[in-house]
Short mmCIF file of C-alpha atoms in Angstrom, two decimals:
data_model
loop_
_atom_site.label_atom_id
_atom_site.label_comp_id
_atom_site.label_asym_id
_atom_site.label_seq_id
_atom_site.Cartn_x
_atom_site.Cartn_y
_atom_site.Cartn_z
CA UNK A 1 0.00 0.00 0.00
CA UNK A 2 1.15 3.53 -0.72
CA UNK A 3 -0.37 6.56 0.99
CA UNK A 4 0.36 10.14 0.02
CA UNK A 5 -0.27 13.42 1.80
CA UNK A 6 -2.30 16.05 -0.03
CA UNK A 7 -3.16 19.35 1.74
CA UNK A 8 -3.09 17.63 5.13
CA UNK A 9 -5.37 14.79 3.96
CA UNK A 10 -4.16 11.21 3.66
CA UNK A 11 -5.12 9.82 0.25
CA UNK A 12 -5.14 6.10 -0.49
CA UNK A 13 -3.38 5.32 -3.74
CA UNK A 14 -3.09 1.53 -3.67
CA UNK A 15 -4.48 -1.03 -1.22
CA UNK A 16 -2.85 -4.19 -0.05
CA UNK A 17 -4.76 -7.45 -0.15
CA UNK A 18 -7.49 -7.36 2.53
CA UNK A 19 -6.99 -9.58 5.54
CA UNK A 20 -3.24 -9.83 5.01
CA UNK A 21 -1.74 -11.17 8.25
CA UNK A 22 1.68 -10.77 9.79
CA UNK A 23 3.63 -12.93 12.21
CA UNK A 24 5.41 -10.13 14.06
CA UNK A 25 5.07 -6.44 14.79
CA UNK A 26 7.73 -4.03 16.03
CA UNK A 27 7.86 -0.37 17.01
CA UNK A 28 10.94 1.74 16.33
CA UNK A 29 11.20 5.20 17.84
CA UNK A 30 13.54 8.06 18.65
CA UNK A 31 13.73 11.76 19.46
CA UNK A 32 14.59 14.78 17.34
CA UNK A 33 16.07 17.29 19.80
CA UNK A 34 17.27 19.94 17.35
CA UNK A 35 20.94 18.92 17.35
CA UNK A 36 20.68 16.53 14.39
CA UNK A 37 22.52 17.13 11.11
CA UNK A 38 20.49 18.54 8.24
CA UNK A 39 20.54 17.97 4.51
CA UNK A 40 18.33 18.71 1.53
CA UNK A 41 15.28 16.43 1.26
CA UNK A 42 16.37 12.86 0.60
CA UNK A 43 15.02 10.80 -2.34
CA UNK A 44 11.26 10.36 -2.25
CA UNK A 45 10.75 12.76 0.66
CA UNK A 46 9.08 16.17 0.78
CA UNK A 47 11.18 17.82 -1.90
CA UNK A 48 12.32 21.41 -2.17
CA UNK A 49 15.55 23.01 -1.01
CA UNK A 50 14.97 23.43 2.73
CA UNK A 51 17.52 21.67 4.90
CA UNK A 52 15.75 18.97 6.95
CA UNK A 53 17.04 17.13 10.01
CA UNK A 54 17.75 13.43 9.69
CA UNK A 55 18.90 10.53 11.85
CA UNK A 56 20.93 7.55 10.75
CA UNK A 57 19.57 4.95 13.17
CA UNK A 58 22.22 2.41 12.20
CA UNK A 59 21.92 -1.28 11.46
CA UNK A 60 18.48 -2.68 10.77
CA UNK A 61 17.63 -6.33 10.02
CA UNK A 62 14.82 -8.90 10.03
CA UNK A 63 14.78 -12.55 11.02
CA UNK A 64 12.70 -13.85 8.08
CA UNK A 65 12.64 -12.93 4.40
CA UNK A 66 9.44 -11.54 2.94
CA UNK A 67 7.26 -8.46 2.56
CA UNK A 68 7.13 -6.04 5.49
CA UNK A 69 4.99 -2.95 5.91
CA UNK A 70 6.50 0.17 7.46
CA UNK A 71 4.13 2.77 8.93
CA UNK A 72 4.87 6.36 10.00
CA UNK A 73 2.89 6.36 13.25
CA UNK A 74 2.87 10.11 13.95
CA UNK A 75 2.29 11.47 10.44
CA UNK A 76 -0.91 13.17 11.67
CA UNK A 77 -0.11 13.86 15.31
CA UNK A 78 3.58 14.54 15.95
CA UNK A 79 6.91 14.58 14.16
CA UNK A 80 6.13 13.55 10.59
CA UNK A 81 8.98 11.65 8.95
CA UNK A 82 10.03 9.83 5.83
CA UNK A 83 11.97 6.57 6.22
CA UNK A 84 14.62 5.25 3.86
CA UNK A 85 16.22 1.82 3.95
CA UNK A 86 19.69 1.27 2.48
CA UNK A 87 21.36 -2.02 1.61
CA UNK A 88 24.71 -0.57 2.68
CA UNK A 89 26.11 2.55 4.33
CA UNK A 90 24.25 5.84 4.04
CA UNK A 91 26.17 8.74 2.51
CA UNK A 92 24.30 12.07 2.77
CA UNK A 93 26.42 13.42 -0.10
CA UNK A 94 25.24 10.54 -2.32
CA UNK A 95 21.80 9.60 -0.96
CA UNK A 96 20.90 7.40 -3.96
CA UNK A 97 23.75 4.99 -3.27
CA UNK A 98 22.57 1.66 -1.80
CA UNK A 99 18.97 2.95 -1.55
CA UNK A 100 16.39 0.17 -1.37
CA UNK A 101 13.23 2.24 -0.81
CA UNK A 102 13.42 4.33 -3.97
CA UNK A 103 10.48 6.59 -3.11
CA UNK A 104 11.02 6.76 0.65
CA UNK A 105 8.30 5.73 3.09
CA UNK A 106 6.22 8.79 3.91
CA UNK A 107 3.19 7.08 5.48
CA UNK A 108 2.69 3.37 4.81
CA UNK A 109 4.46 1.12 2.34
CA UNK A 110 5.42 -2.54 1.73
CA UNK A 111 9.13 -3.37 1.52
CA UNK A 112 10.75 -6.68 0.56
CA UNK A 113 13.51 -7.53 3.05
CA UNK A 114 15.92 -10.46 3.24
CA UNK A 115 16.79 -12.20 6.50
CA UNK A 116 20.37 -11.76 7.65
CA UNK A 117 21.06 -8.65 5.57
CA UNK A 118 22.29 -5.66 7.57
CA UNK A 119 20.32 -2.70 6.24
CA UNK A 120 20.66 0.94 7.29
CA UNK A 121 17.56 2.84 8.38
CA UNK A 122 17.50 6.63 7.94
CA UNK A 123 14.61 8.85 9.00
CA UNK A 124 14.22 12.45 7.89
CA UNK A 125 11.70 15.09 8.90
CA UNK A 126 8.91 15.58 6.38
CA UNK A 127 8.75 19.15 4.99
CA UNK A 128 9.51 20.98 8.24
CA UNK A 129 11.82 20.58 11.20
CA UNK A 130 10.20 19.90 14.56
CA UNK A 131 11.49 18.64 17.89
CA UNK A 132 9.94 15.58 19.46
CA UNK A 133 9.41 11.85 19.05
CA UNK A 134 9.17 9.93 15.79
CA UNK A 135 7.87 6.38 15.50
CA UNK A 136 7.72 3.66 12.85
CA UNK A 137 6.07 0.26 12.95
CA UNK A 138 7.48 -2.72 11.06
CA UNK A 139 5.13 -5.65 10.44
CA UNK A 140 6.02 -8.82 8.60
CA UNK A 141 6.88 -12.51 8.72
CA UNK A 142 9.82 -12.06 11.11
CA UNK A 143 11.14 -9.90 13.92
CA UNK A 144 12.78 -6.55 13.20
CA UNK A 145 16.05 -5.73 14.97
CA UNK A 146 17.29 -2.18 15.46
CA UNK A 147 18.89 0.01 18.09
CA UNK A 148 15.69 2.10 17.84
CA UNK A 149 13.45 -0.85 18.83
CA UNK A 150 11.20 -0.04 21.82
CA UNK A 151 9.20 -2.37 24.06
CA UNK A 152 5.44 -1.84 23.98
CA UNK A 153 2.61 -3.54 25.95
CA UNK A 154 1.71 -7.03 24.75
CA UNK A 155 -1.95 -6.01 24.57
CA UNK A 156 -1.29 -3.76 21.55
CA UNK A 157 -1.17 -6.66 19.12
CA UNK A 158 -2.94 -9.99 19.00
CA UNK A 159 -5.28 -12.26 17.11
CA UNK A 160 -9.08 -12.22 17.08
CA UNK A 161 -10.63 -15.67 16.74
CA UNK A 162 -14.13 -17.13 16.76
CA UNK A 163 -13.42 -18.40 20.29
CA UNK A 164 -13.36 -14.84 21.70
CA UNK A 165 -16.44 -13.61 23.60
CA UNK A 166 -18.75 -11.24 21.73
CA UNK A 167 -20.26 -7.94 22.92
CA UNK A 168 -22.36 -5.21 21.36
CA UNK A 169 -20.68 -1.84 22.03
CA UNK A 170 -20.18 1.49 20.34
CA UNK A 171 -17.40 -0.25 18.37
CA UNK A 172 -19.92 -2.70 16.91
CA UNK A 173 -21.24 -6.21 17.52
CA UNK A 174 -18.05 -8.27 17.56
CA UNK A 175 -15.69 -10.34 19.65
CA UNK A 176 -13.49 -8.60 22.20
CA UNK A 177 -10.28 -9.04 24.20
CA UNK A 178 -9.76 -7.33 27.56
CA UNK A 179 -6.42 -6.44 29.19
CA UNK A 180 -5.88 -5.01 32.65
CA UNK A 181 -5.76 -3.68 35.19
CA UNK A 182 -2.95 -1.43 34.03
CA UNK A 183 -1.74 2.01 35.07
CA UNK A 184 -0.07 4.75 33.06
CA UNK A 185 3.10 6.40 34.31
CA UNK A 186 2.11 9.93 33.28
CA UNK A 187 -1.16 11.84 33.27
CA UNK A 188 -2.13 13.52 30.03
CA UNK A 189 -3.18 12.96 26.44
CA UNK A 190 -2.47 9.50 24.97
CA UNK A 191 -2.34 9.04 21.21
CA UNK A 192 -3.95 6.03 19.51
CA UNK A 193 -3.05 4.84 16.00
CA UNK A 194 -4.61 1.75 14.38
CA UNK A 195 -1.75 0.16 12.43
CA UNK A 196 -3.66 -2.85 11.10
CA UNK A 197 -6.65 -0.93 9.67
CA UNK A 198 -5.72 -1.84 6.08
CA UNK A 199 -3.41 -4.84 6.42
CA UNK A 200 -5.46 -7.00 8.80
CA UNK A 201 -8.30 -6.19 11.24
CA UNK A 202 -9.72 -2.69 11.67
CA UNK A 203 -9.46 -2.56 15.47
CA UNK A 204 -11.49 -0.32 17.80
CA UNK A 205 -10.25 0.30 21.34
CA UNK A 206 -12.25 1.28 24.43
CA UNK A 207 -10.77 2.14 27.82
CA UNK A 208 -12.52 1.55 31.15
CA UNK A 209 -11.82 2.49 34.76
CA UNK A 210 -13.31 -0.81 35.98
CA UNK A 211 -13.60 -4.30 34.46
CA UNK A 212 -15.59 -4.33 31.24
CA UNK A 213 -19.22 -5.48 31.59
CA UNK A 214 -20.59 -6.74 28.22
CA UNK A 215 -24.14 -6.28 29.56
CA UNK A 216 -23.48 -2.58 30.24
CA UNK A 217 -20.73 -1.62 27.76
CA UNK A 218 -20.80 2.12 28.44
CA UNK A 219 -20.41 1.84 32.22
CA UNK A 220 -17.04 3.13 33.49
CA UNK A 221 -15.82 3.92 29.99
CA UNK A 222 -13.23 6.67 29.76
CA UNK A 223 -13.83 8.98 26.81
CA UNK A 224 -15.05 7.75 23.44
CA UNK A 225 -14.07 4.66 21.46
CA UNK A 226 -10.69 4.99 19.75
CA UNK A 227 -10.68 4.24 16.02
CA UNK A 228 -8.00 4.90 13.38
CA UNK A 229 -6.36 8.09 14.85
CA UNK A 230 -7.67 9.35 18.21
CA UNK A 231 -6.68 10.67 21.65
CA UNK A 232 -7.74 9.93 25.21
CA UNK A 233 -7.02 11.56 28.56
CA UNK A 234 -5.60 9.17 31.17
CA UNK A 235 -4.43 9.73 34.75
CA UNK A 236 -1.45 8.24 36.56
CA UNK A 237 -2.37 6.02 39.54
CA UNK A 238 -5.74 4.97 38.06
CA UNK A 239 -6.43 1.35 37.08
CA UNK A 240 -7.52 0.97 33.45
CA UNK A 241 -8.91 -1.90 31.40
CA UNK A 242 -8.35 -1.93 27.65
CA UNK A 243 -10.95 -3.63 25.44
CA UNK A 244 -10.10 -4.25 21.78
CA UNK A 245 -12.71 -5.26 19.19
CA UNK A 246 -12.93 -5.61 15.43
CA UNK A 247 -14.74 -2.53 14.20
CA UNK A 248 -18.41 -2.95 13.20
CA UNK A 249 -18.67 -6.74 12.97
CA UNK A 250 -17.06 -10.05 13.90
CA UNK A 251 -13.78 -10.64 12.10
CA UNK A 252 -10.98 -13.11 12.65
CA UNK A 253 -7.41 -11.97 12.16
CA UNK A 254 -4.42 -10.01 13.47
CA UNK A 255 -4.71 -6.59 15.07
CA UNK A 256 -2.01 -4.07 15.92
CA UNK A 257 -2.22 -0.57 17.36
CA UNK A 258 0.07 1.95 19.05
CA UNK A 259 -0.89 3.86 22.20
CA UNK A 260 1.75 6.55 22.76
CA UNK A 261 2.11 8.61 25.95
CA UNK A 262 2.20 12.41 26.02
CA UNK A 263 5.59 13.89 25.26
CA UNK A 264 7.53 15.34 28.19
CA UNK A 265 7.42 19.12 28.21
CA UNK A 266 10.12 20.63 25.99
CA UNK A 267 11.52 24.14 25.78
CA UNK A 268 10.44 25.79 22.52
CA UNK A 269 10.55 29.18 20.82
CA UNK A 270 7.04 30.11 22.01
CA UNK A 271 8.44 30.50 25.56
CA UNK A 272 10.30 33.63 24.45
CA UNK A 273 9.08 36.78 26.19
CA UNK A 274 8.74 38.38 29.61
CA UNK A 275 8.51 36.32 32.83
CA UNK A 276 8.14 37.45 36.43
CA UNK A 277 7.24 36.48 39.99
CA UNK A 278 4.01 38.03 41.33
CA UNK A 279 5.68 38.49 44.74
CA UNK A 280 8.33 40.77 43.22
CA UNK A 281 6.37 42.50 40.48
CA UNK A 282 8.51 45.33 39.08
CA UNK A 283 11.45 43.11 38.28
CA UNK A 284 11.70 40.04 36.10
CA UNK A 285 13.22 38.20 33.17
CA UNK A 286 13.30 38.45 29.41
CA UNK A 287 13.96 35.11 27.72
CA UNK A 288 14.80 34.21 24.15
CA UNK A 289 15.06 30.68 22.71
CA UNK A 290 17.20 29.69 19.71
CA UNK A 291 15.88 26.33 18.53
CA UNK A 292 18.44 25.87 15.74
CA UNK A 293 21.25 25.75 18.30
CA UNK A 294 19.29 24.63 21.40
CA UNK A 295 20.39 27.74 23.28
CA UNK A 296 18.63 30.13 25.63
CA UNK A 297 19.46 33.77 26.35
CA UNK A 298 18.12 35.44 29.50
CA UNK A 299 18.27 38.97 30.91
CA UNK A 300 17.37 39.50 34.58
CA UNK A 301 16.30 43.01 35.55
CA UNK A 302 16.40 43.36 39.32
CA UNK A 303 17.81 45.54 42.16
CA UNK A 304 20.86 45.64 44.45
CA UNK A 305 20.93 43.73 47.76
CA UNK A 306 20.43 46.97 49.72
CA UNK A 307 18.98 50.33 48.87
CA UNK A 308 21.57 52.90 47.64
CA UNK A 309 22.47 56.04 49.60
CA UNK A 310 19.60 58.48 48.84
CA UNK A 311 22.09 61.36 48.93
CA UNK A 312 24.10 60.03 45.98
CA UNK A 313 23.02 61.56 42.64
CA UNK A 314 21.54 58.87 40.45
CA UNK A 315 22.05 60.36 36.98
CA UNK A 316 19.69 58.51 34.64
CA UNK A 317 17.26 56.12 36.25
CA UNK A 318 17.29 54.32 39.59
CA UNK A 319 20.77 53.86 41.17
CA UNK A 320 19.69 50.54 42.68
CA UNK A 321 18.96 48.91 39.32
CA UNK A 322 20.91 45.75 38.54
CA UNK A 323 20.82 43.58 35.46
CA UNK A 324 22.62 40.48 34.35
CA UNK A 325 22.53 38.26 31.29
CA UNK A 326 22.83 34.49 30.99
CA UNK A 327 23.46 32.17 28.05
CA UNK A 328 23.62 28.40 27.69
CA UNK A 329 22.21 25.23 26.22
CA UNK A 330 18.91 23.56 26.93
CA UNK A 331 17.67 19.99 26.71
CA UNK A 332 14.10 18.88 27.28
CA UNK A 333 12.51 21.31 29.71
CA UNK A 334 15.73 22.51 31.41
CA UNK A 335 18.28 25.15 30.41
CA UNK A 336 21.67 25.47 32.13
CA UNK A 337 23.10 28.97 31.75
CA UNK A 338 26.25 30.89 32.66
CA UNK A 339 25.68 34.35 34.16
CA UNK A 340 27.50 37.40 32.78
CA UNK A 341 27.78 40.89 34.28
CA UNK A 342 28.24 43.90 32.00
CA UNK A 343 30.00 46.98 33.40
CA UNK A 344 32.11 49.97 32.53
CA UNK A 345 29.91 51.71 29.98
CA UNK A 346 27.91 54.96 30.13
CA UNK A 347 24.51 55.75 28.69
CA UNK A 348 24.15 55.26 24.93
CA UNK A 349 27.87 55.53 24.17
CA UNK A 350 30.34 53.03 22.66
CA UNK A 351 33.13 54.30 24.90
CA UNK A 352 34.34 53.23 27.32
CA UNK A 353 33.92 49.68 26.01
CA UNK A 354 31.91 47.11 27.90
CA UNK A 355 33.53 44.58 30.19
CA UNK A 356 31.78 41.20 30.42
CA UNK A 357 32.52 39.12 33.51
CA UNK A 358 31.30 35.56 33.94
CA UNK A 359 30.24 34.93 37.53
CA UNK A 360 27.53 32.49 38.55
CA UNK A 361 25.17 29.98 37.04
CA UNK A 362 21.46 29.68 36.46
CA UNK A 363 19.04 26.81 35.76
CA UNK A 364 15.71 27.55 34.08
CA UNK A 365 13.11 24.79 34.24
CA UNK A 366 9.61 24.90 32.73
CA UNK A 367 6.70 22.71 33.81
CA UNK A 368 4.12 24.16 31.40
CA UNK A 369 3.73 26.86 28.78
CA UNK A 370 3.06 29.52 31.39
CA UNK A 371 4.93 28.22 34.45
CA UNK A 372 8.52 27.60 35.46
CA UNK A 373 11.25 28.48 37.91
CA UNK A 374 14.69 30.06 37.84
CA UNK A 375 17.35 28.67 40.18
CA UNK A 376 20.40 30.90 40.56
CA UNK A 377 23.86 30.96 42.13
CA UNK A 378 25.43 34.40 41.76
CA UNK A 379 29.00 33.23 42.33
CA UNK A 380 31.27 35.48 44.40
CA UNK A 381 28.35 37.39 45.93
CA UNK A 382 27.24 34.18 47.65
CA UNK A 383 23.60 34.79 46.72
CA UNK A 384 21.54 31.77 45.62
CA UNK A 385 17.88 30.84 45.53
CA UNK A 386 14.82 30.04 43.43
CA UNK A 387 12.33 32.32 41.72
CA UNK A 388 8.97 30.89 40.54
CA UNK A 389 8.06 32.58 37.26
CA UNK A 390 4.89 33.12 35.25
CA UNK A 391 4.59 34.49 31.76
CA UNK A 392 3.70 38.18 31.72
CA UNK A 393 1.45 37.81 28.67
CA UNK A 394 -0.29 34.70 27.37
CA UNK A 395 -0.06 35.69 23.69
CA UNK A 396 2.24 32.75 22.84
CA UNK A 397 0.54 30.17 25.06
CA UNK A 398 -1.64 28.73 22.30
CA UNK A 399 1.38 28.37 20.01
CA UNK A 400 3.39 26.81 22.82
CA UNK A 401 0.63 24.29 23.61
CA UNK A 402 0.43 23.29 19.95
CA UNK A 403 4.15 22.53 20.02
CA UNK A 404 4.17 20.46 23.22
CA UNK A 405 0.78 18.69 23.03
CA UNK A 406 2.24 15.91 20.90
CA UNK A 407 2.95 12.21 21.42
CA UNK A 408 6.11 10.97 23.09
CA UNK A 409 8.04 7.81 22.34
CA UNK A 410 5.85 4.68 22.48
CA UNK A 411 6.81 2.23 25.18
CA UNK A 412 5.55 0.81 28.46
CA UNK A 413 2.47 2.66 29.64
#
């Protein structure tokens, strides 16, 4: 099967044989954190001249020869990628060399693989660079082996048979399989993708906060049924029961889906702006974020430890004003910065020249798009502490939420 993207809509170009079954399913995943190398779009990917980040995930192999399907799990919900498989080393200067998947794999495509051959798997961002998790599924007659392989719950794939019990639910009148109780490690939005919708059984998933009762199928259900691409809100510490059914009617065959957790909060460019602590309104921080280099710049506008002598002429402004700058790298939701003090200049004049002195460190940690804290150690002054900060204006909050409300790497719930 080959799927193409057209104006944000997935269009089916060619279907695989219905009911096609696979012996094994695997999930491969990783993280784009903004530090990856970039190159022009690789063969069969988005096209154009924009430099796009890529990852060479290394050796990739399968245990049985045959046709495998590779699916871009997050093409509608997170970091959208194209996958390329090479029969030898990958050379970004000569991306056609050793290329097996001539058109790239941008959504869902069959690939003939030979057992024992060491392939190279390369994933590249589709059309635009974003930070976050990518995920591929590999389904076929044998097991896939890769350094990017992740362990997922056993309940996410299985086989429906005529021996399974049957229930009439919002998913349809069909057999079901229940798993649980299980708990999720993190509260938030979980992302569901039906991988087997075209290759095997169209599976529908329902989640319950108590054991499933076929006589009362809506009791204790959390949210709506999950079909194709969907999301559900789950809470850490709560027992859940997962009920999978063939959609609409009884069907025997394999099913396979991915349920990905919410991504951990990540620093992003929408956090740039003014931040302050309500308790000390009148002083605060200006923050800028440089995603291409994973760096943060911060300016702290505050006051001296004690009030200045009121008899000393102040010239321009308040003599007690103090300001410092900080610069450093960030990873995830934390930035580690070095503090610099500027001195020696006078108002709006290039002379005398500025003197920059490094003294102290700062850690900036965000827990949400509008909340965080600044931990500081001002070096030789001996001052240290923590400042809780809130964004001064919520103009960028919607943009920030759109960048962080994305799936994380699939794995144990």
